[in-house]
Coordinates of C-alpha atoms in Angstrom, one line a residue:
Chain A
M26 CA 0.0 0.0 0.0
S27 CA 1.3 3.4 -0.9
A28 CA 2.3 5.5 2.0
I29 CA 0.7 8.6 0.6
M30 CA -2.8 7.1 0.6
R31 CA -4.4 7.8 4.0
E32 CA -5.5 4.6 5.6
K33 CA -9.3 4.3 5.5
I34 CA -9.4 1.0 7.3
T35 CA -6.8 -0.5 9.5
R36 CA -5.4 -4.1 9.8
S37 CA -7.1 -4.5 13.2
E38 CA -10.5 -3.4 11.8
I39 CA -10.1 -6.0 9.0
R40 CA -9.4 -8.6 11.7
H41 CA -12.5 -7.5 13.6
V42 CA -14.7 -7.6 10.5
A43 CA -13.3 -11.0 9.5
K44 CA -14.0 -12.3 13.0
L45 CA -17.6 -11.1 12.8
A46 CA -17.9 -12.8 9.4
R47 CA -16.4 -16.0 10.8
L48 CA -13.5 -15.8 8.4
E49 CA -10.0 -17.0 9.2
L50 CA -7.5 -14.9 7.4
Q51 CA -3.8 -15.7 7.0
E52 CA -1.3 -12.9 7.5
E53 CA -0.9 -12.5 3.7
E54 CA -4.7 -12.4 3.2
E55 CA -5.1 -9.8 5.9
R56 CA -2.6 -7.6 4.1
L57 CA -4.3 -8.1 0.8
M58 CA -7.8 -7.4 2.2
T59 CA -6.6 -4.3 3.9
D60 CA -5.2 -3.0 0.6
Q61 CA -8.2 -3.9 -1.4
M62 CA -10.7 -2.5 1.1
N63 CA -8.7 0.8 1.2
N64 CA -8.8 1.0 -2.5
I65 CA -12.6 0.5 -2.6
L66 CA -13.1 3.1 0.2
S67 CA -10.8 5.5 -1.6
Y68 CA -13.0 5.2 -4.7
M69 CA -15.9 6.4 -2.5
D70 CA -14.0 9.7 -2.3
K71 CA -14.2 9.9 -6.0
L72 CA -18.0 9.5 -5.8
N73 CA -18.2 12.0 -3.1
E74 CA -16.9 14.7 -5.5
L75 CA -20.3 14.7 -7.0
D76 CA -22.6 17.4 -5.6
T77 CA -25.7 15.5 -4.3
S78 CA -27.0 18.2 -2.0
A79 CA -30.2 18.4 -4.1
V80 CA -30.8 14.7 -4.3
A81 CA -32.7 12.9 -1.6
P82 CA -30.9 9.9 -0.1
T83 CA -32.2 6.5 -1.4
T84 CA -31.4 2.9 -0.7
H85 CA -32.4 1.7 -4.2
A86 CA -31.5 2.5 -7.8
I87 CA -35.1 1.6 -8.9
R88 CA -38.0 3.8 -8.2
L89 CA -40.3 1.2 -6.7
Q90 CA -42.2 1.4 -3.4
N91 CA -44.9 -0.4 -1.5
V92 CA -44.5 -3.9 -3.0
F93 CA -46.8 -6.1 -0.9
R94 CA -48.3 -9.5 -0.9
K95 CA -51.8 -10.4 0.4
D96 CA -51.8 -12.2 3.8
Q97 CA -52.6 -15.6 2.2
V98 CA -51.1 -19.0 3.1
E99 CA -49.3 -20.7 0.3
P100 CA -48.1 -24.3 0.3
S101 CA -44.7 -24.8 2.0
L102 CA -42.0 -27.2 0.9
E103 CA -42.2 -30.9 1.6
R104 CA -40.0 -31.5 4.6
E105 CA -37.9 -34.0 2.7
E106 CA -37.0 -31.2 0.3
V107 CA -36.4 -28.8 3.1
L108 CA -33.8 -31.1 4.7
A109 CA -32.3 -32.4 1.4
N110 CA -29.3 -30.1 1.5
A111 CA -28.8 -30.2 5.3
P112 CA -25.3 -31.4 6.2
Q113 CA -26.9 -33.2 9.1
S114 CA -30.5 -33.8 10.0
D115 CA -32.7 -36.2 12.1
G116 CA -35.4 -36.4 9.6
A117 CA -37.4 -33.6 11.2
S118 CA -35.0 -30.9 12.2
F119 CA -31.6 -29.6 11.0
V120 CA -28.9 -30.8 13.3
V121 CA -26.1 -28.3 14.1
P122 CA -23.2 -28.3 16.5
K123 CA -24.3 -27.0 19.9
V124 CA -23.8 -23.3 20.4
F125 CA -23.1 -22.3 24.0
Chain B
M8 CA -27.5 6.2 49.8
E9 CA -31.0 6.1 48.2
Y10 CA -31.0 4.7 44.7
E11 CA -33.6 5.2 42.0
P12 CA -34.1 2.4 39.4
I13 CA -34.4 3.5 35.8
I14 CA -36.2 0.9 33.7
G15 CA -36.9 0.6 30.0
L16 CA -38.6 -2.3 28.2
E17 CA -38.3 -3.8 24.8
V18 CA -41.4 -5.8 24.0
H19 CA -41.7 -8.2 21.1
A20 CA -45.2 -9.1 20.0
Q21 CA -46.1 -11.8 17.4
L22 CA -48.6 -10.5 15.0
L23 CA -51.7 -12.5 14.3
T24 CA -51.3 -12.8 10.5
R25 CA -52.2 -16.0 8.7
S26 CA -48.9 -16.1 6.7
K27 CA -45.3 -15.1 7.5
I28 CA -43.9 -11.6 7.0
F29 CA -42.1 -12.2 3.8
C30 CA -43.5 -15.5 2.4
G31 CA -46.7 -17.5 2.2
C32 CA -45.8 -20.1 4.9
S33 CA -48.4 -20.5 7.6
T34 CA -47.8 -19.0 11.0
T35 CA -49.9 -21.6 12.8
F36 CA -48.3 -22.7 16.1
G37 CA -47.5 -26.3 16.9
A38 CA -46.9 -27.8 13.4
L39 CA -44.4 -30.6 12.9
P40 CA -40.8 -29.2 12.8
N41 CA -39.8 -27.6 9.5
T42 CA -43.2 -28.2 7.7
H43 CA -43.9 -24.4 7.5
T44 CA -40.8 -23.5 5.6
C45 CA -40.0 -22.5 2.0
P46 CA -36.9 -21.1 0.1
V47 CA -37.6 -17.5 1.4
C48 CA -37.8 -18.2 5.1
L49 CA -35.0 -20.8 4.8
G50 CA -32.8 -18.1 3.3
M51 CA -32.0 -20.0 0.1
P52 CA -29.9 -18.2 -2.5
G53 CA -32.0 -16.4 -5.1
S54 CA -35.2 -16.3 -3.1
L55 CA -36.8 -12.8 -2.6
P56 CA -38.8 -11.6 0.3
V57 CA -42.1 -9.8 -0.3
L58 CA -43.8 -7.9 2.5
N59 CA -47.1 -9.1 3.9
E60 CA -49.4 -6.0 3.8
N61 CA -51.2 -7.0 7.0
V62 CA -48.0 -6.7 8.9
V63 CA -47.9 -3.0 7.9
E64 CA -51.6 -2.6 8.6
F65 CA -51.3 -4.1 12.1
T66 CA -48.2 -2.1 13.0
I67 CA -50.0 1.1 12.0
R68 CA -52.8 0.1 14.3
M69 CA -50.5 -0.3 17.3
A70 CA -48.7 2.9 16.4
L71 CA -52.0 4.9 16.4
A72 CA -53.2 3.2 19.6
T73 CA -49.9 4.3 21.3
H74 CA -50.0 7.9 19.9
C75 CA -46.9 7.4 17.7
Q76 CA -45.8 9.4 14.7
I77 CA -45.9 7.2 11.6
A78 CA -43.0 7.6 9.3
A79 CA -43.9 8.7 5.8
I80 CA -41.0 6.5 4.5
S81 CA -39.7 3.5 6.3
Q82 CA -37.3 0.8 5.3
F83 CA -36.1 -2.6 6.3
A84 CA -32.5 -3.3 7.3
R85 CA -30.3 -6.3 7.8
K86 CA -29.1 -7.1 11.3
N87 CA -26.1 -9.4 10.8
Y88 CA -25.1 -12.1 13.3
F89 CA -24.4 -15.7 13.3
Y90 CA -26.6 -18.0 15.2
P91 CA -28.1 -21.3 14.0
D92 CA -31.7 -20.1 14.5
L93 CA -31.2 -17.6 11.7
P94 CA -30.7 -19.4 8.3
K95 CA -29.7 -16.2 6.4
G96 CA -27.0 -15.0 8.7
Y97 CA -29.1 -11.9 9.2
Q98 CA -32.4 -10.9 10.6
I99 CA -34.6 -8.6 8.5
S100 CA -35.5 -5.8 10.9
Q101 CA -35.8 -2.0 10.8
Y102 CA -33.1 0.3 12.0
E103 CA -32.7 3.9 10.9
L104 CA -36.2 4.2 9.5
P105 CA -38.7 2.4 11.8
L106 CA -42.4 2.6 10.9
A107 CA -43.3 4.5 14.1
E108 CA -41.6 6.7 16.7
K109 CA -42.3 9.0 19.6
G110 CA -45.5 7.7 21.1
W111 CA -46.7 7.2 24.7
V112 CA -49.1 5.3 26.8
E113 CA -50.5 6.2 30.2
I114 CA -50.3 3.7 33.1
E115 CA -51.6 3.7 36.7
T116 CA -48.8 3.8 39.3
Q117 CA -48.6 4.3 43.0
R118 CA -47.5 7.9 42.2
G119 CA -50.7 8.4 40.2
P120 CA -51.1 8.1 36.4
Q121 CA -47.8 8.3 34.5
R122 CA -47.1 8.8 30.8
I123 CA -44.6 6.3 29.5
R124 CA -42.9 7.4 26.3
I125 CA -42.4 5.0 23.5
N126 CA -39.2 5.4 21.6
R127 CA -40.1 3.4 18.5
I128 CA -42.2 0.5 17.0
H129 CA -40.6 -1.5 14.2
M130 CA -41.4 -4.6 12.2
E131 CA -39.1 -7.6 12.0
E132 CA -39.0 -11.3 11.4
D133 CA -38.9 -13.9 14.2
A134 CA -36.1 -16.4 14.4
G135 CA -36.3 -20.2 14.5
K136 CA -36.3 -22.5 17.5
L137 CA -33.3 -24.4 18.8
I138 CA -33.7 -27.5 20.9
H139 CA -30.4 -28.4 22.6
D140 CA -29.8 -32.2 22.7
E141 CA -29.7 -33.7 26.1
F142 CA -27.1 -36.3 25.3
Q143 CA -25.0 -35.1 22.4
P144 CA -23.3 -31.7 21.8
V145 CA -25.8 -30.8 19.1
S146 CA -28.9 -28.7 18.6
H147 CA -32.0 -29.4 16.6
V148 CA -33.3 -26.5 14.5
D149 CA -36.9 -25.9 13.6
F150 CA -37.5 -23.0 11.2
N151 CA -41.3 -22.9 11.4
R152 CA -41.1 -19.8 13.5
T153 CA -38.5 -18.1 11.2
G154 CA -40.2 -15.3 9.5
V155 CA -43.3 -15.0 11.7
P156 CA -44.0 -11.3 11.9
L157 CA -43.0 -9.4 15.1
I158 CA -43.3 -5.9 16.2
E159 CA -40.8 -4.5 18.7
I160 CA -42.0 -1.8 21.0
V161 CA -39.2 0.1 22.7
S162 CA -40.0 2.3 25.6
E163 CA -38.0 5.3 26.9
P164 CA -36.4 4.7 30.3
D165 CA -39.5 6.2 32.0
L166 CA -40.4 3.3 34.3
R167 CA -39.3 3.6 38.0
T168 CA -40.4 0.5 39.7
P169 CA -40.9 -3.2 38.9
E170 CA -44.6 -2.6 39.5
D171 CA -44.5 0.2 36.8
A172 CA -42.9 -2.3 34.4
A173 CA -45.7 -4.9 35.1
S174 CA -48.4 -2.3 34.7
Y175 CA -46.9 -0.9 31.4
L176 CA -46.6 -4.5 30.1
K177 CA -50.3 -5.2 31.0
M178 CA -51.3 -2.0 29.2
L179 CA -49.5 -3.0 26.1
R180 CA -50.9 -6.5 26.2
E181 CA -54.4 -5.2 26.7
T182 CA -54.0 -2.8 23.7
L183 CA -52.5 -5.5 21.4
R184 CA -55.5 -7.8 22.3
Y185 CA -58.1 -5.0 21.8
L186 CA -56.6 -4.3 18.4
E187 CA -56.7 -8.1 17.7
I188 CA -53.2 -8.1 16.3
C189 CA -51.5 -10.3 19.0
D190 CA -52.8 -12.8 21.5
G191 CA -50.5 -11.5 24.2
N192 CA -49.6 -14.9 25.6
M193 CA -46.3 -14.5 27.4
E194 CA -46.0 -18.1 28.5
E195 CA -46.2 -19.3 24.9
G196 CA -43.9 -16.6 23.7
S197 CA -46.3 -14.6 21.5
M198 CA -45.3 -11.6 23.7
R199 CA -41.7 -11.4 25.0
C200 CA -40.0 -8.8 27.1
D201 CA -36.4 -7.7 27.6
A202 CA -35.6 -5.1 30.2
N203 CA -32.9 -2.5 30.6
I204 CA -32.2 -1.4 34.1
S205 CA -29.8 0.9 35.9
L206 CA -29.7 2.6 39.3
R207 CA -28.7 6.2 40.1
P208 CA -28.6 8.1 43.3
V209 CA -31.9 9.8 44.0
G210 CA -31.8 13.4 42.9
T211 CA -29.1 13.0 40.3
E212 CA -29.6 13.2 36.5
R213 CA -26.8 11.1 35.0
L214 CA -27.8 7.5 34.2
G215 CA -25.8 4.6 35.7
T216 CA -24.5 1.6 33.8
K217 CA -27.3 -0.6 32.7
T218 CA -27.8 -4.3 32.4
E219 CA -30.1 -6.0 29.9
L220 CA -32.4 -8.7 31.3
K221 CA -33.7 -11.5 29.1
N222 CA -35.7 -14.7 29.4
M223 CA -38.6 -13.5 31.5
N224 CA -41.7 -15.3 30.2
S225 CA -44.4 -14.0 32.4
F226 CA -45.5 -10.7 34.0
R227 CA -44.6 -12.2 37.4
N228 CA -41.1 -13.1 36.2
V229 CA -40.5 -9.6 34.7
Q230 CA -41.3 -8.1 38.1
R231 CA -39.2 -10.6 40.0
A232 CA -36.2 -10.3 37.7
L233 CA -36.3 -6.5 38.1
E234 CA -36.6 -6.7 41.9
F235 CA -33.7 -9.1 42.0
E236 CA -31.6 -6.9 39.7
I237 CA -32.3 -3.8 41.7
R238 CA -31.1 -5.6 44.9
R239 CA -28.0 -6.9 43.1
Q240 CA -27.0 -3.6 41.6
R241 CA -27.6 -1.7 44.8
A242 CA -25.5 -4.1 46.8
L243 CA -22.6 -3.6 44.3
L244 CA -22.9 0.1 44.3
E245 CA -23.0 0.2 48.1
K246 CA -19.8 -1.7 48.2
G247 CA -18.3 0.8 45.8
E248 CA -18.0 -1.7 43.0
T249 CA -18.9 -0.9 39.4
I250 CA -21.8 -2.4 37.4
I251 CA -20.7 -4.2 34.2
Q252 CA -22.8 -3.5 31.1
E253 CA -23.9 -6.9 30.1
T254 CA -26.8 -9.2 29.3
R255 CA -28.2 -11.3 32.1
L256 CA -30.6 -14.2 31.9
W257 CA -33.4 -14.6 34.5
D258 CA -33.3 -18.1 36.0
T259 CA -36.8 -18.9 37.3
G260 CA -35.8 -22.0 39.2
R261 CA -33.1 -20.2 41.2
N262 CA -34.8 -16.7 41.3
T263 CA -31.7 -15.0 40.2
T264 CA -30.1 -13.3 37.1
V265 CA -27.1 -14.9 35.5
S266 CA -24.5 -13.2 33.3
M267 CA -24.3 -14.3 29.7
R268 CA -20.6 -14.3 29.1
G269 CA -18.6 -14.1 25.9
K270 CA -20.9 -11.9 23.9
E271 CA -18.4 -9.0 23.9
E272 CA -18.4 -8.6 20.1
A273 CA -21.9 -9.9 19.4
H274 CA -23.4 -6.4 19.5
D275 CA -21.7 -5.3 16.3
Y276 CA -24.6 -6.0 14.0
R277 CA -23.4 -4.0 11.0
Y278 CA -26.9 -2.9 10.0
F279 CA -27.5 -1.8 6.5
P280 CA -30.6 -1.2 4.3
D281 CA -31.9 -4.5 2.9
P282 CA -31.6 -4.2 -0.9
D283 CA -34.2 -6.9 -1.4
L284 CA -37.0 -4.8 0.1
V285 CA -38.3 -1.5 -1.2
A286 CA -39.3 1.4 0.9
I287 CA -42.7 1.6 2.6
V288 CA -44.5 4.8 1.9
I289 CA -47.5 5.6 4.1
D290 CA -49.6 8.6 3.3
E291 CA -52.3 10.4 5.4
Q292 CA -55.1 8.6 3.6
W293 CA -53.7 5.2 4.6
I294 CA -53.3 6.3 8.2
E295 CA -56.8 7.8 8.3
R296 CA -58.3 4.6 6.9
V297 CA -56.6 2.5 9.6
R298 CA -57.6 5.1 12.3
G299 CA -61.2 4.8 11.2
S300 CA -61.1 1.0 11.5
L301 CA -59.7 1.0 15.1
P302 CA -61.9 -0.6 17.7
E303 CA -62.8 1.3 20.9
L304 CA -59.6 1.2 23.0
P305 CA -59.5 0.5 26.7
D306 CA -59.4 4.1 27.9
A307 CA -62.4 5.1 25.8
K308 CA -64.3 2.0 26.8
R309 CA -63.7 2.7 30.5
E310 CA -65.1 6.2 30.2
R311 CA -68.1 5.0 28.3
F312 CA -68.8 2.4 30.9
M313 CA -68.8 5.0 33.6
R314 CA -70.9 7.4 31.6
D315 CA -73.5 5.1 30.0
Y316 CA -73.8 2.4 32.7
E317 CA -73.1 4.7 35.6
L318 CA -70.5 2.4 36.9
P319 CA -67.9 3.4 39.5
P320 CA -64.4 3.9 38.2
Y321 CA -63.2 0.7 39.8
D322 CA -65.9 -1.4 38.2
A323 CA -65.2 0.2 34.8
Q324 CA -61.5 -0.5 35.2
V325 CA -62.0 -4.2 36.0
L326 CA -64.6 -4.8 33.3
T327 CA -62.6 -3.2 30.6
S328 CA -59.4 -5.0 31.5
S329 CA -60.0 -7.3 28.6
K330 CA -62.1 -6.9 25.5
A331 CA -63.7 -10.3 26.1
L332 CA -64.7 -9.4 29.6
A333 CA -66.2 -6.0 28.5
D334 CA -68.1 -7.8 25.7
Y335 CA -69.4 -10.3 28.3
F336 CA -70.6 -7.6 30.5
E337 CA -72.4 -5.7 27.7
A338 CA -74.0 -8.9 26.4
A339 CA -75.4 -9.6 29.9
V340 CA -76.6 -6.0 30.4
Q341 CA -78.4 -6.2 27.1
R342 CA -80.5 -9.0 28.5
F343 CA -80.8 -7.7 32.1
A344 CA -80.7 -4.0 32.2
Q345 CA -79.3 -3.4 35.7
P346 CA -75.6 -2.7 35.0
K347 CA -74.4 -2.3 38.6
L348 CA -76.0 -5.6 39.6
V349 CA -74.4 -7.4 36.6
S350 CA -71.1 -5.8 37.4
N351 CA -71.3 -6.9 41.0
W352 CA -71.9 -10.5 40.0
I353 CA -69.2 -10.6 37.4
M354 CA -66.7 -8.9 39.7
S355 CA -67.4 -11.1 42.7
E356 CA -68.8 -14.5 41.9
L357 CA -67.6 -14.9 38.3
L358 CA -64.1 -13.5 38.5
R359 CA -63.5 -15.3 41.8
E360 CA -64.3 -18.7 40.2
L361 CA -62.2 -17.9 37.1
K362 CA -59.3 -16.8 39.2
K363 CA -59.5 -19.9 41.2
D364 CA -59.3 -22.0 38.1
E365 CA -56.7 -19.7 36.4
K366 CA -59.1 -19.3 33.5
D367 CA -60.0 -16.3 31.3
I368 CA -63.5 -15.2 30.6
E369 CA -63.2 -17.0 27.2
G370 CA -63.0 -20.3 29.1
C371 CA -66.2 -19.6 31.1
Q372 CA -69.0 -22.1 30.7
V373 CA -71.7 -19.6 31.9
T374 CA -72.8 -17.5 29.0
P375 CA -73.7 -13.8 29.5
Q376 CA -77.3 -14.7 28.7
Q377 CA -77.3 -17.4 31.4
L378 CA -76.0 -15.0 33.9
A379 CA -78.6 -12.4 33.0
E380 CA -81.3 -15.1 33.4
L381 CA -80.1 -15.9 36.9
L382 CA -80.2 -12.2 37.8
E383 CA -83.7 -12.0 36.4
L384 CA -84.8 -14.8 38.6
I385 CA -83.5 -13.0 41.7
D386 CA -85.1 -9.8 40.5
K387 CA -88.5 -11.5 40.1
D388 CA -88.2 -13.0 43.6
I389 CA -88.2 -16.5 42.2
I390 CA -85.1 -17.3 44.1
S391 CA -83.3 -15.5 46.9
G392 CA -79.9 -13.9 46.4
K393 CA -78.4 -16.4 48.7
I394 CA -79.7 -19.4 46.8
A395 CA -78.7 -17.7 43.6
K396 CA -75.0 -18.0 44.7
S397 CA -75.2 -21.7 45.1
V398 CA -77.1 -22.0 41.8
F399 CA -74.3 -20.0 40.2
Q400 CA -71.7 -22.4 41.5
E401 CA -73.7 -25.2 39.8
M402 CA -74.0 -23.2 36.6
Y403 CA -70.3 -22.5 36.6
T404 CA -69.2 -26.1 37.0
T405 CA -71.9 -27.7 34.7
G406 CA -72.7 -25.0 32.2
R407 CA -76.4 -25.7 32.8
S408 CA -79.0 -22.9 32.9
A409 CA -80.3 -21.5 36.2
A410 CA -83.9 -22.4 35.5
G411 CA -83.0 -26.1 35.0
I412 CA -81.0 -26.3 38.2
I413 CA -83.7 -24.6 40.2
D414 CA -86.3 -27.0 38.8
D415 CA -84.2 -30.0 39.5
Q416 CA -83.3 -29.1 43.0
G417 CA -86.7 -27.6 43.9
L418 CA -85.0 -24.3 44.8
K419 CA -87.9 -22.0 43.8
Q420 CA -88.8 -19.5 46.5
V421 CA -92.0 -20.5 48.4
K422 CA -94.5 -17.7 48.0
D423 CA -97.5 -19.8 48.9
E424 CA -98.8 -18.1 52.1
S425 CA -100.5 -21.1 53.5
A426 CA -97.4 -23.2 53.1
I427 CA -95.3 -20.6 54.9
E428 CA -98.0 -20.2 57.5
S429 CA -97.9 -23.9 58.4
V430 CA -94.1 -23.9 58.7
I431 CA -94.4 -20.9 61.0
D432 CA -97.0 -22.7 63.1
E433 CA -94.6 -25.6 63.4
V434 CA -91.8 -23.3 64.5
L435 CA -93.9 -21.5 67.1
A436 CA -95.2 -24.8 68.5
E437 CA -91.6 -26.2 68.8
N438 CA -90.3 -23.1 70.6
N439 CA -92.8 -22.3 73.3
K440 CA -90.3 -20.8 75.6
E441 CA -89.0 -18.3 73.0
V442 CA -92.5 -17.3 72.1
E443 CA -93.3 -16.4 75.7
L444 CA -90.0 -14.5 76.1
F445 CA -90.8 -12.6 72.8
R446 CA -94.3 -11.7 74.0
G447 CA -92.8 -10.7 77.3
G448 CA -90.8 -8.0 75.4
K449 CA -87.6 -9.7 74.1
E450 CA -88.1 -8.3 70.6
K451 CA -84.6 -9.5 69.5
L452 CA -85.9 -13.0 69.3
F453 CA -87.8 -12.1 66.1
G454 CA -84.6 -12.9 64.1
F455 CA -84.4 -16.3 65.7
F456 CA -87.9 -17.2 64.5
V457 CA -87.1 -16.1 61.0
G458 CA -83.9 -18.2 61.1
Q459 CA -85.8 -21.2 62.1
V460 CA -88.4 -20.8 59.3
M461 CA -85.6 -20.4 56.8
K462 CA -83.9 -23.5 58.1
K463 CA -87.0 -25.6 57.8
T464 CA -87.6 -24.3 54.2
K465 CA -83.9 -24.6 53.3
G466 CA -83.8 -20.9 52.6
K467 CA -86.6 -21.0 50.1
A468 CA -89.3 -19.1 51.9
N469 CA -89.9 -15.6 50.6
P470 CA -88.4 -13.5 53.4
K471 CA -90.9 -10.7 53.0
L472 CA -93.8 -13.1 53.5
V473 CA -92.1 -14.8 56.4
N474 CA -91.7 -11.4 58.2
E475 CA -95.3 -10.4 57.6
I476 CA -96.9 -13.7 58.7
L477 CA -94.6 -14.0 61.7
R478 CA -95.6 -10.5 62.9
K479 CA -99.2 -11.4 62.6
K480 CA -98.9 -14.7 64.4
L481 CA -96.8 -13.3 67.2

């Protein structure tokens, strides 16, 4: 990473985010991720050059709102299908390693 | 030092929709594990959630009933965390743009009525159910509940005692049930409550460090957990120790709260707007339509009961404590138009029996019409008030009508003068000594004779006639 670029995200923040995402990163991967994330975040600065003061904030690129469905019950999946991809099941439930 | 508890509650209420919040799977409770699931609620790649319109409708109802401001634009967000009850790795909730904010409800407290502010009400999906295996280090996951619609109602820290908290909770439950959007059953988990609590020296402004209490599945437990936590925090503060900000679980069996360790990083949820769901835009028209469809709420009903039925405030308060009970009262009054008498019987006989059996009015075998009939029989002097109480007992346990029970057991009041006269003659003949004493001036003995006549007639003689005839004979 070039020294002139101000760090947007630090190595320790990368470690924290990786931990939250249950990712185990090697030293080399951590360095790579830090660089790449910093590049992405720097690109945001480029976008910030645009004057958007007259534009309302949005979370979507499409102008669509109030998409609803009626409160009607539709058939669910057969349980066999539901459990078909489960790494482990007891025929009724998914079986996972015990958490705390 | 005197400490003042500062309490805020987060209440989750399961909405009574037929289908889940983002898919058409049924919300019916008690189905076989994983039979109410589909690609959407299982979080399969490529599936897309579509919002159930009744969830919005129901949330607007609650927002209006609690005097909230409804957001013109609201949005769903992803709350990211890993736990096996959450197939997607995130819960769809609302964060920056909740549907409703800044409301209030009024509750009764020992310090008089208090307004409790509501910070926000937002919509979200419920998580699945984990059953931890007793023998192996595994858990069994049932996703039927995943995607069942919830609203979360967050109060401001305006509650000051565990009793306040219980009374606030009851108020919310009552309102949810009146609105018919949640059944309010805490034991079955359709209403859940977490509490934030801290202490501060009386007279100071700055808030102390709070703990979050979870796992309290009844009104009673919420109160007990808060009472315990107040004692625990006070003891620490008095020893000069600091409170650790943490989540603690209420342990019913041991009557204590226990720290949940190792969640130090879990609260970093990295919320962001859910790109799969578009904004919800609610205009005045929609709000007014929902407002127009709201049922009469507890406060308004209470006032109407006092005004139209001329009931004392206490009666009105008790009778409107649930919609079902209020409806019961009104149905009975329709048939027997003496509101105070109906109220007395409901509040004493009926509620006492229900309380003994831990039942709600919905589980009562005596219909309002049957109760009205019974009161009519008293009113027409067909049975005495005293006998009516035992008839009521029989009605309550068997569900039979008053008239039937009275016929079967021959409980009708005796109004036949000659029949009463002959009983009186018997009594006077058997109690010569008392008759002489009475005639000699011992007026008090009159009650004794009445008692004897009633005993002989098993309480069925018409008291007015007994009095009249006795006077004549003596």
